[in-house]
Short mmCIF file of N, CA and C in Angstrom, two decimals:
data_model
loop_
_atom_site.label_atom_id
_atom_site.label_comp_id
_atom_site.label_asym_id
_atom_site.label_seq_id
_atom_site.Cartn_x
_atom_site.Cartn_y
_atom_site.Cartn_z
N UNK T 1 6.57 52.68 52.01
CA UNK T 1 7.90 53.25 51.98
C UNK T 1 8.23 53.61 50.52
N UNK T 2 8.69 54.81 50.27
CA UNK T 2 9.03 55.18 48.89
C UNK T 2 10.26 54.42 48.40
N UNK T 3 10.40 54.37 47.09
CA UNK T 3 11.59 53.75 46.51
C UNK T 3 12.82 54.47 47.01
N UNK T 4 13.91 53.74 47.14
CA UNK T 4 15.13 54.34 47.65
C UNK T 4 16.28 54.01 46.73
N UNK T 5 17.05 54.99 46.36
CA UNK T 5 18.26 54.79 45.58
C UNK T 5 19.38 55.55 46.27
N UNK T 6 20.53 54.94 46.37
CA UNK T 6 21.67 55.57 47.02
C UNK T 6 22.11 56.76 46.16
N UNK T 7 22.07 57.99 46.72
CA UNK T 7 22.41 59.16 45.92
C UNK T 7 23.86 59.17 45.44
N UNK T 8 24.78 58.60 46.20
CA UNK T 8 26.18 58.54 45.79
C UNK T 8 26.32 57.72 44.52
N UNK T 9 25.66 56.58 44.48
CA UNK T 9 25.72 55.73 43.29
C UNK T 9 24.93 56.34 42.13
N UNK T 10 23.79 56.91 42.40
CA UNK T 10 22.97 57.47 41.33
C UNK T 10 23.64 58.67 40.68
N UNK T 11 24.32 59.51 41.45
CA UNK T 11 25.04 60.64 40.87
C UNK T 11 26.10 60.16 39.89
N UNK T 12 26.84 59.14 40.28
CA UNK T 12 27.87 58.60 39.39
C UNK T 12 27.25 57.91 38.19
N UNK T 13 26.18 57.18 38.38
CA UNK T 13 25.51 56.51 37.27
C UNK T 13 25.08 57.53 36.22
N UNK T 14 24.46 58.62 36.66
CA UNK T 14 24.04 59.67 35.74
C UNK T 14 25.23 60.27 35.02
N UNK T 15 26.30 60.54 35.77
CA UNK T 15 27.53 61.10 35.16
C UNK T 15 28.08 60.15 34.10
N UNK T 16 28.23 58.88 34.45
CA UNK T 16 28.80 57.90 33.53
C UNK T 16 27.93 57.75 32.28
N UNK T 17 26.62 57.75 32.44
CA UNK T 17 25.72 57.64 31.30
C UNK T 17 25.91 58.81 30.33
N UNK T 18 26.06 60.01 30.87
CA UNK T 18 26.18 61.18 30.00
C UNK T 18 27.58 61.32 29.40
N UNK T 19 28.56 60.60 29.96
CA UNK T 19 29.93 60.67 29.44
C UNK T 19 30.38 59.33 28.86
N UNK T 20 29.42 58.50 28.48
CA UNK T 20 29.68 57.22 27.82
C UNK T 20 30.64 56.31 28.58
N UNK T 21 30.60 56.36 29.89
CA UNK T 21 31.40 55.49 30.77
C UNK T 21 32.90 55.60 30.51
N UNK T 22 33.36 56.76 30.01
CA UNK T 22 34.78 56.92 29.70
C UNK T 22 35.48 57.97 30.55
N UNK T 23 34.73 58.81 31.25
CA UNK T 23 35.33 59.88 32.04
C UNK T 23 34.98 59.69 33.51
N UNK T 24 35.98 59.72 34.40
CA UNK T 24 35.70 59.57 35.83
C UNK T 24 34.82 60.70 36.37
N UNK T 25 34.06 60.38 37.37
CA UNK T 25 33.25 61.36 38.08
C UNK T 25 34.18 62.42 38.67
N UNK T 26 33.79 63.69 38.69
CA UNK T 26 34.68 64.73 39.23
C UNK T 26 35.18 64.38 40.64
N UNK T 27 36.49 64.41 40.79
CA UNK T 27 37.11 64.08 42.07
C UNK T 27 37.58 62.64 42.17
N UNK T 28 37.11 61.77 41.27
CA UNK T 28 37.54 60.37 41.26
C UNK T 28 38.70 60.21 40.27
N UNK T 29 39.55 59.22 40.53
CA UNK T 29 40.68 58.96 39.64
C UNK T 29 40.34 57.97 38.55
N UNK T 30 39.22 57.24 38.70
CA UNK T 30 38.84 56.25 37.71
C UNK T 30 37.33 56.10 37.70
N UNK T 31 36.83 55.38 36.70
CA UNK T 31 35.41 55.04 36.64
C UNK T 31 35.20 53.84 37.55
N UNK T 32 34.34 53.98 38.54
CA UNK T 32 34.09 52.91 39.50
C UNK T 32 32.89 52.05 39.09
N UNK T 33 32.98 50.76 39.36
CA UNK T 33 31.83 49.88 39.24
C UNK T 33 30.85 50.23 40.36
N UNK T 34 29.55 49.96 40.20
CA UNK T 34 28.58 50.34 41.23
C UNK T 34 28.93 49.87 42.64
N UNK T 35 29.43 48.65 42.79
CA UNK T 35 29.75 48.16 44.12
C UNK T 35 31.04 48.73 44.68
N UNK T 36 31.82 49.42 43.86
CA UNK T 36 33.10 49.99 44.29
C UNK T 36 33.06 51.50 44.51
N UNK T 37 31.91 52.12 44.32
CA UNK T 37 31.79 53.57 44.48
C UNK T 37 32.12 53.95 45.92
N UNK T 38 33.04 54.91 46.11
CA UNK T 38 33.35 55.35 47.47
C UNK T 38 32.10 55.88 48.17
N UNK T 39 31.85 55.42 49.38
CA UNK T 39 30.69 55.84 50.12
C UNK T 39 29.40 55.18 49.70
N UNK T 40 29.49 54.15 48.87
CA UNK T 40 28.28 53.51 48.37
C UNK T 40 27.51 52.80 49.47
N UNK T 41 28.22 52.30 50.48
CA UNK T 41 27.52 51.59 51.56
C UNK T 41 26.90 52.57 52.52
N UNK T 42 25.60 52.50 52.66
CA UNK T 42 24.89 53.29 53.65
C UNK T 42 24.14 52.31 54.54
N UNK T 43 24.26 52.45 55.86
CA UNK T 43 23.54 51.54 56.74
C UNK T 43 22.04 51.66 56.54
N UNK T 44 21.35 50.59 56.78
CA UNK T 44 19.91 50.57 56.65
C UNK T 44 19.27 51.52 57.64
N UNK T 45 18.16 52.15 57.24
CA UNK T 45 17.44 53.03 58.14
C UNK T 45 16.66 52.23 59.18
N UNK T 46 16.48 50.95 58.93
CA UNK T 46 15.81 50.08 59.90
C UNK T 46 16.83 49.48 60.84
N UNK T 47 16.58 49.56 62.11
CA UNK T 47 17.48 48.96 63.07
C UNK T 47 16.69 48.40 64.24
N UNK T 48 17.31 47.51 64.95
CA UNK T 48 16.65 46.88 66.10
C UNK T 48 16.82 47.70 67.37
N UNK T 49 17.63 48.76 67.33
CA UNK T 49 17.87 49.46 68.58
C UNK T 49 17.73 50.87 68.45
#
């Protein structure tokens, strides 16, 4: 299985890195911590059913 990174979180991480963690991601009102990123939770692709 290839490595997996949540694209919602990675997009914001890249944005924050390039803006020194001082400017919110476009459309956001504030800089979010990784666990607080809107839409950060994605269900696992593995399921029992």
